[in-house]
Coordinates of C-alpha atoms and ligand atoms in Angstrom, one line a residue:
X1 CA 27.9 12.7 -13.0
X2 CA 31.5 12.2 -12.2
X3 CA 32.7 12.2 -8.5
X4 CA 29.3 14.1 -7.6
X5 CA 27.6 13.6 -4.3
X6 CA 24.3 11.9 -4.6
X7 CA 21.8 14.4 -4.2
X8 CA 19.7 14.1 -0.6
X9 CA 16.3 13.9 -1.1
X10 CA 13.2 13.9 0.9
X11 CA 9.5 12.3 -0.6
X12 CA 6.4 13.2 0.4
X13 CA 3.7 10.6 -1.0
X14 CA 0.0 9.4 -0.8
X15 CA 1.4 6.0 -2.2
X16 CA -0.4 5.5 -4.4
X17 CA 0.5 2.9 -7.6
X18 CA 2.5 5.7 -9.3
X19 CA 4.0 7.1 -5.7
X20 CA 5.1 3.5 -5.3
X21 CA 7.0 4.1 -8.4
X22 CA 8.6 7.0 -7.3
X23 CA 10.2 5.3 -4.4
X24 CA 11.1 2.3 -6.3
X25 CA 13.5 4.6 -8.4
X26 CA 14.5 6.9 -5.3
X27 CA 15.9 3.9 -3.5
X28 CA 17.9 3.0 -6.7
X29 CA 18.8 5.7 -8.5
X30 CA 22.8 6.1 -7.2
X31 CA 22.2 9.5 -8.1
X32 CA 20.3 10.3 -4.8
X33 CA 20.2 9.6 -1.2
X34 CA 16.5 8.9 -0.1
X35 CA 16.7 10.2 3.2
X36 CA 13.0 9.9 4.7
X37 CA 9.9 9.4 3.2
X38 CA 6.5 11.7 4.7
X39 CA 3.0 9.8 4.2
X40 CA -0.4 11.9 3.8
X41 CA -3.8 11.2 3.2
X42 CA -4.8 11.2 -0.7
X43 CA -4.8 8.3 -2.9
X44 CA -6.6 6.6 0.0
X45 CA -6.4 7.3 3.7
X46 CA -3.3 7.9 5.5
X47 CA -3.0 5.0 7.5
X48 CA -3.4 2.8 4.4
X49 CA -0.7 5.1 2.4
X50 CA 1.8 4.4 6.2
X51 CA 1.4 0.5 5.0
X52 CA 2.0 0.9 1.5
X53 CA 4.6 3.0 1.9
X54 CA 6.5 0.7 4.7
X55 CA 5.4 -2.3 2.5
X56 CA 7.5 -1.2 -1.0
X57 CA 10.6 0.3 0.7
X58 CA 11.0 -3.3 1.6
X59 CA 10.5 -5.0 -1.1
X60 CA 13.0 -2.6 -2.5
X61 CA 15.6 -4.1 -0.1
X62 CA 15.3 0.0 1.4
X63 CA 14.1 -1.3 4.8
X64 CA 15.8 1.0 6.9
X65 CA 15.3 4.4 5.3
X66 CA 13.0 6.5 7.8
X67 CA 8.7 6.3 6.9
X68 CA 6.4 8.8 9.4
X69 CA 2.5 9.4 9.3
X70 CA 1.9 12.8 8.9
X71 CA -1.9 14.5 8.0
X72 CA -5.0 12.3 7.6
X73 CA -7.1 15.1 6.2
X74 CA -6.3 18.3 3.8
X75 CA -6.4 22.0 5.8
X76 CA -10.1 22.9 5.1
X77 CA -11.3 20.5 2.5
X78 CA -12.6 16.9 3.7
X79 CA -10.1 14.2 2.6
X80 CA -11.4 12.7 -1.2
X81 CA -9.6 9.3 -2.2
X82 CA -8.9 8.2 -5.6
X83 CA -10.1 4.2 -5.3
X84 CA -11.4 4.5 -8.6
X85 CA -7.5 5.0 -9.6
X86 CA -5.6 3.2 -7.4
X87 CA -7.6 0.5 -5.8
X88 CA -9.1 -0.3 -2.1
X89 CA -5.8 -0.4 -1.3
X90 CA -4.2 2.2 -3.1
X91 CA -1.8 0.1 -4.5
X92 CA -3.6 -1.6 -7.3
X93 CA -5.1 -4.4 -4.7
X94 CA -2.1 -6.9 -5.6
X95 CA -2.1 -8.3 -2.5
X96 CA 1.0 -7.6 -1.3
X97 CA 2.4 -8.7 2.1
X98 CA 1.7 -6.2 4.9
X99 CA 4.7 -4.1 6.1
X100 CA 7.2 -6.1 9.1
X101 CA 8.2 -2.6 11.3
X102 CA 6.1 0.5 11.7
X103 CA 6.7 3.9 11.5
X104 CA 8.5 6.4 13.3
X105 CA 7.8 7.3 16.3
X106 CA 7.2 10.7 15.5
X107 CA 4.5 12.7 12.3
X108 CA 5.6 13.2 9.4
X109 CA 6.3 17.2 10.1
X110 CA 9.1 16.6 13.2
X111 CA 10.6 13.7 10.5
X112 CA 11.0 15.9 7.6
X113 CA 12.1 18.8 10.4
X114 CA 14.6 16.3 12.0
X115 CA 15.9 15.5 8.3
X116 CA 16.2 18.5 6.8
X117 CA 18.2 20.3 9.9
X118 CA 20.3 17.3 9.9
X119 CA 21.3 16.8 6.6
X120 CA 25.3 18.3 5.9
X121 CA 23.6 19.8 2.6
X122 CA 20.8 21.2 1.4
X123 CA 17.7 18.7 0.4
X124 CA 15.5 18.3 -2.4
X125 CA 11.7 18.0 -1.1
X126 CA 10.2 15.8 -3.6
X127 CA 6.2 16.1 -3.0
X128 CA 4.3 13.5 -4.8
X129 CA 0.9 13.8 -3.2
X130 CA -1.4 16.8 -1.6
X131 CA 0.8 19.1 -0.1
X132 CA -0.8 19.4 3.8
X133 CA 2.5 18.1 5.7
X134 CA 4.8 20.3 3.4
X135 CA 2.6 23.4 4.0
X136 CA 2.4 22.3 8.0
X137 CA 6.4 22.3 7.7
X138 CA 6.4 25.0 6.1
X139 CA 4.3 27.0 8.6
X140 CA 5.4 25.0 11.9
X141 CA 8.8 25.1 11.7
X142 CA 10.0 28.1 8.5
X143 CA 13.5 27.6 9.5
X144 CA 13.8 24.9 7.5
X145 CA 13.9 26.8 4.7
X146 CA 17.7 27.2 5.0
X147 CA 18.5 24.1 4.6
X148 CA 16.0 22.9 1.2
X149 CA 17.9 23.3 -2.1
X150 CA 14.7 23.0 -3.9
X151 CA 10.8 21.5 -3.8
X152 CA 9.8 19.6 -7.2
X153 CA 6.3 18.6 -6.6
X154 CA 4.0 16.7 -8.9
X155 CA 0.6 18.7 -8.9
X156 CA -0.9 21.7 -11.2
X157 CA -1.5 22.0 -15.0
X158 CA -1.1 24.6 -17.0
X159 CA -3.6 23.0 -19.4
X160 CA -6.5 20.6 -18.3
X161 CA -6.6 19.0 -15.1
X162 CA -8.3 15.6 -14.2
X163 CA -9.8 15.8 -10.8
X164 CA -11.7 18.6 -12.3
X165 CA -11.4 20.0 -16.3
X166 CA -9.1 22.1 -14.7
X167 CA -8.0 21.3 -11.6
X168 CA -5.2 18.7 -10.9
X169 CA -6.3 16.0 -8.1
X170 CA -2.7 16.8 -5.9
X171 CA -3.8 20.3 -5.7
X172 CA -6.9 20.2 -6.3
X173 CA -7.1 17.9 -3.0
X174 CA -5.7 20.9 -0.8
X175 CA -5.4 23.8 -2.5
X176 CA -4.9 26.1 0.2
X177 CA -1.7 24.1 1.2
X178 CA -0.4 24.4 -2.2
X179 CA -1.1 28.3 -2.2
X180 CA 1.4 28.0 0.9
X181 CA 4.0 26.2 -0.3
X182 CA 4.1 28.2 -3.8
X183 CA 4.7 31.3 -1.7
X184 CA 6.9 29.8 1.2
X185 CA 10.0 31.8 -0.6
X186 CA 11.6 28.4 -1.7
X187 CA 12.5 27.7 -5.4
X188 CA 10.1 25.1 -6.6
X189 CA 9.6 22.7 -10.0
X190 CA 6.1 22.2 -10.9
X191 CA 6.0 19.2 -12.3
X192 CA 2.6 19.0 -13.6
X193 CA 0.0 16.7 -15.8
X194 CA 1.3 18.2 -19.3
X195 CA 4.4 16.4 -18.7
X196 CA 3.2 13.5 -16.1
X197 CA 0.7 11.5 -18.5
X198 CA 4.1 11.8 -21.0
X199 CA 6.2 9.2 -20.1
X200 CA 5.5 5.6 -20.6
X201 CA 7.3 2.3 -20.4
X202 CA 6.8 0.3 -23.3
X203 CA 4.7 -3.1 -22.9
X204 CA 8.0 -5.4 -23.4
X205 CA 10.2 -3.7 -20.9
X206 CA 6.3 -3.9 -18.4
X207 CA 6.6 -7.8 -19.3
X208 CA 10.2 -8.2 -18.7
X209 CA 10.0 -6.4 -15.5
X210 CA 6.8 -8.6 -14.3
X211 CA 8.7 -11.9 -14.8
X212 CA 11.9 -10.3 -12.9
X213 CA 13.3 -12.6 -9.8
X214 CA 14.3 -9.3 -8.2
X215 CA 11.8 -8.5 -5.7
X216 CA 11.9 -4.5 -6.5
X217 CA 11.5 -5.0 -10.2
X218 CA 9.0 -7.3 -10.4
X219 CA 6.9 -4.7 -8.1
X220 CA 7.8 -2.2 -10.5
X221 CA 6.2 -4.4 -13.4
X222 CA 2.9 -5.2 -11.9
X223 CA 2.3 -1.4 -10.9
X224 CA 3.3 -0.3 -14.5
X225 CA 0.9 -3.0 -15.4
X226 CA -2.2 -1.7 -13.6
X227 CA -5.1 -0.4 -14.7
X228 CA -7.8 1.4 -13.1
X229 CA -11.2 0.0 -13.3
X230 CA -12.2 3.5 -15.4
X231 CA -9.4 3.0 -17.9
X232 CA -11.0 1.1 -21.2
X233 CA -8.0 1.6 -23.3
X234 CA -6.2 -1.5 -24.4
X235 CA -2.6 -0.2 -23.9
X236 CA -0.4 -2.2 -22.1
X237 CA 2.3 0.2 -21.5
X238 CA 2.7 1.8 -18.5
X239 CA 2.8 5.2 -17.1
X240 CA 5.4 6.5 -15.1
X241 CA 3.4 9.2 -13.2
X242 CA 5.3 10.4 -10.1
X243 CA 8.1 8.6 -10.5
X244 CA 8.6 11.0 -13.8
X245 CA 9.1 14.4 -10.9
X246 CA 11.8 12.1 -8.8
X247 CA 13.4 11.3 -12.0
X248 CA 13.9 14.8 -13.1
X249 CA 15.7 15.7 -9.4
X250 CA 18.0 12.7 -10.7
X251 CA 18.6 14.0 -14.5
X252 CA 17.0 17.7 -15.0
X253 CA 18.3 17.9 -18.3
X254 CA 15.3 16.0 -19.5
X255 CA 12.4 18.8 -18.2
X256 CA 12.7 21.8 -19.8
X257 CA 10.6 24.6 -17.4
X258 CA 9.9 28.1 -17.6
X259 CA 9.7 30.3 -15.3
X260 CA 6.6 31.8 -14.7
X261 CA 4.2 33.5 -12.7
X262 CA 1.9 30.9 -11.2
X263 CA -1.3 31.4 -8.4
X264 CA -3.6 28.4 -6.7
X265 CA -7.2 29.8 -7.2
X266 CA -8.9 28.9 -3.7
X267 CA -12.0 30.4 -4.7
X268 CA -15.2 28.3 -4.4
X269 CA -16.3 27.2 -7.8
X270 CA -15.4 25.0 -10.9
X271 CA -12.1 27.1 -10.7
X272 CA -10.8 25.4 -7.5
X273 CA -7.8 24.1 -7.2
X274 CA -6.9 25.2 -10.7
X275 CA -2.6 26.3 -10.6
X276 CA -3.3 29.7 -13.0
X277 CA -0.1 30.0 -15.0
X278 CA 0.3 32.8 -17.1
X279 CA 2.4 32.4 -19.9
X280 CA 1.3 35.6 -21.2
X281 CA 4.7 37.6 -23.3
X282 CA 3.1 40.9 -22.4
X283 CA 1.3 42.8 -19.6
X284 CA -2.0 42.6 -20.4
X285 CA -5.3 45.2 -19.9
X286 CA -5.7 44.1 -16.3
X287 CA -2.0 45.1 -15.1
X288 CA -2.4 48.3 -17.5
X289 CA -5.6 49.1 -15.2
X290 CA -3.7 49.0 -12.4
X291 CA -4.9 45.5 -11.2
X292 CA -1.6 43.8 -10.2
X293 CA -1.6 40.7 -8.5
X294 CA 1.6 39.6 -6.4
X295 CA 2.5 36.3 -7.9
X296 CA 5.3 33.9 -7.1
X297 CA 7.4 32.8 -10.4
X298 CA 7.9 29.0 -10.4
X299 CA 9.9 26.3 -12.8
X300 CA 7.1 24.9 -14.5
X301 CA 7.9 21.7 -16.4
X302 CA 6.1 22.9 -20.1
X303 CA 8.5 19.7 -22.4
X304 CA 9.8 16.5 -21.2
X305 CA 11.8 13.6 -23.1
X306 CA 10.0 11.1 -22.7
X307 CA 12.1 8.3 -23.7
X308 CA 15.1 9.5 -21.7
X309 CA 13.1 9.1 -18.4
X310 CA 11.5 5.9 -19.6
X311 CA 15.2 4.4 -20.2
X312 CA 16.5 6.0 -16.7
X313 CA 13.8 4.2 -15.1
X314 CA 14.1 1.0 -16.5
X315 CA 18.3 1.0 -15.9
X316 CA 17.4 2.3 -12.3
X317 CA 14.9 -0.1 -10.6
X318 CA 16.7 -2.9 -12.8
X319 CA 20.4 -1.6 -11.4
X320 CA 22.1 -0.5 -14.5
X321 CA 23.1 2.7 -13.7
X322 CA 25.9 4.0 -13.2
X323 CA 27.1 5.1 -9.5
X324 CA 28.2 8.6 -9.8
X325 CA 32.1 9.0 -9.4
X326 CA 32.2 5.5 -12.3
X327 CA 32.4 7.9 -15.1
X328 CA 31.0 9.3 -17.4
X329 CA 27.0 8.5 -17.6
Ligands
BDR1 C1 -1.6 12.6 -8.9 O1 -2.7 12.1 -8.3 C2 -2.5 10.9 -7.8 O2 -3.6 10.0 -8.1 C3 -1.2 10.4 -8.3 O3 -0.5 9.6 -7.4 C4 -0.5 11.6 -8.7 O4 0.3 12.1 -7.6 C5 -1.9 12.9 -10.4 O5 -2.9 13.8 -10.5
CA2 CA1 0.7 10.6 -5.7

């Protein structure tokens, strides 16, 4: 990463244990420049994910970097938290301290508007959450689209899902905005569950960060740590989750995507929400019958390494990696 730029990058979250994460890295990684953060409703309900979000950008010593509320509720579906997940508060009820300044002044969509138009280069749009602000963006104001290098959002499967067997709970959540942002004309990186559930820290580095004096890390260590009520499994190491999509915008040579033709079903039924991906090497009796369906090609994310992105983590939020322009990494 030699005398490279640090990428800009914009996060949209639901913080969210795992979103929390996400920014924990952002803010450290020298590799990018965090330059706003959109809340939404998902994890729990926006107002909460405002708090959360204001509340670990400071413990993060990232205080200053611009947080703005932006939808409370999904497009057409009713908004559907995931308490069981991520606690009553969304952030693993670990009491944390409540947030000292408040957000913006303005939603989430002028923010990320403001942002993006302002930034001297393109930005990375790193959605970690249901996609309503991006697809309001998107819709409100499409002349952003000349200034975003790239959207890497966590959501889809191309296997099974988890909010449903085969729907994933990000899109699943508000599938018609993810229809829109798949076919806003913007390249985007599906970073999806066959690679998310991949990458774990192991339960020494969990413990090691848990008993850090550094404010930031020890956060990081008692998220890692977390477990849902629903989870019975004894494993003490901990899952990466979002913070896996922000660390593949920092070092992509670890994802290894395809590109491929991908479509959000919308249709009611068990099918909802479900990111169809077809991986398929040949046109197939459909397409021969003449039933072609327009369909946008995306990166999906089909391998990961695992380890890689586990050991960039832990060197980020612990601050042992290497600025760019300090060699090579
Ligand atoms: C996604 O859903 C949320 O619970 C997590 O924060 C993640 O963004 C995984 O399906
Ligand atoms: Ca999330």
């Amino acid at each position: 990463m030699t005398g490279r730029r640090p990428t800009p990058v914009i996060i949209d979250c639901d913080t969210g244990v795992d979103d929390a994460l996400a920014l924990l890295f952002a803010v450290r990684h020298p590799g990018l420049d965090l330059r706003a953060v959109g809340c939404v409703a998902g994890n729990t309900d926006v107002d909460q994910v405002v708090r959360n979000t204001l509340t670990v950008l400071e413990q993060a010593g990232a205080g200053e970097v611009p947080v703005a509320r932006g939808a409370e509720r999904p497009l057409i579906e009713p908004p559907r938290h995931a308490h069981h997940v991520h606690g009553a508060d969304g952030m693993g009820d670990l009491r944390l301290p409540a947030p000292a300044r408040r957000p913006a002044g303005v939603d989430a969509v002028a923010l990320l508007r403001h942002e993006i138009l302002a930034c001297d280069r393109p930005v990375t749009l790193i959605p970690t959450a249901p996609l309503t602000n991006i697809a309001l963006l998107l819709r409100t104001h499409p002349e952003v689209t000349r200034n975003i290098e790239r959207i890497v959002f966590m959501g889809g499967a191309v296997a099974t899902g988890n909010a449903t067997a085969v729907a994933e709970f990000n899109v699943w959540h508000d599938p018609e905005a993810a229809a829109i942002v798949l076919t806003a004309g913007v390249p985007v990186t599906m970073y999806g569950l066959d690679v998310f559930q991949r990458v774990t820290v192991p339960a020494p580095d969990v413990r090691r960060l848990r008993e850090s004096a550094e404010p930031g890390a020890r956060l990081a260590g008692r998220l890692l740590a977390h477990r849902g009520p629903v989870t019975t499994e004894e494993d003490p190491a901990g899952g990466l989750g979002d913070a896996g999509a922000v660390c593949s915008v920092a070092d992509p040579d670890g994802l290894t995507t395809h590109r491929l033709p991908v479509e959000v079903n919308l249709a009611p039924g068990p099918a909802r929400g479900q990111t169809v991906v077809d991986r398929r090497p040949r046109p197939g009796e459909a397409e021969l019958h003449g039933e072609m369906r327009e369909q946008r090609l995306v990166d999906v994310a089909l391998d990961i390494d695992a380890e890689r992105y586990a050991a960039l983590y832990l060197a980020t939020v612990e601050g042992r990696t290497p600025s760019p322009g300090s060699g090579p990494s």
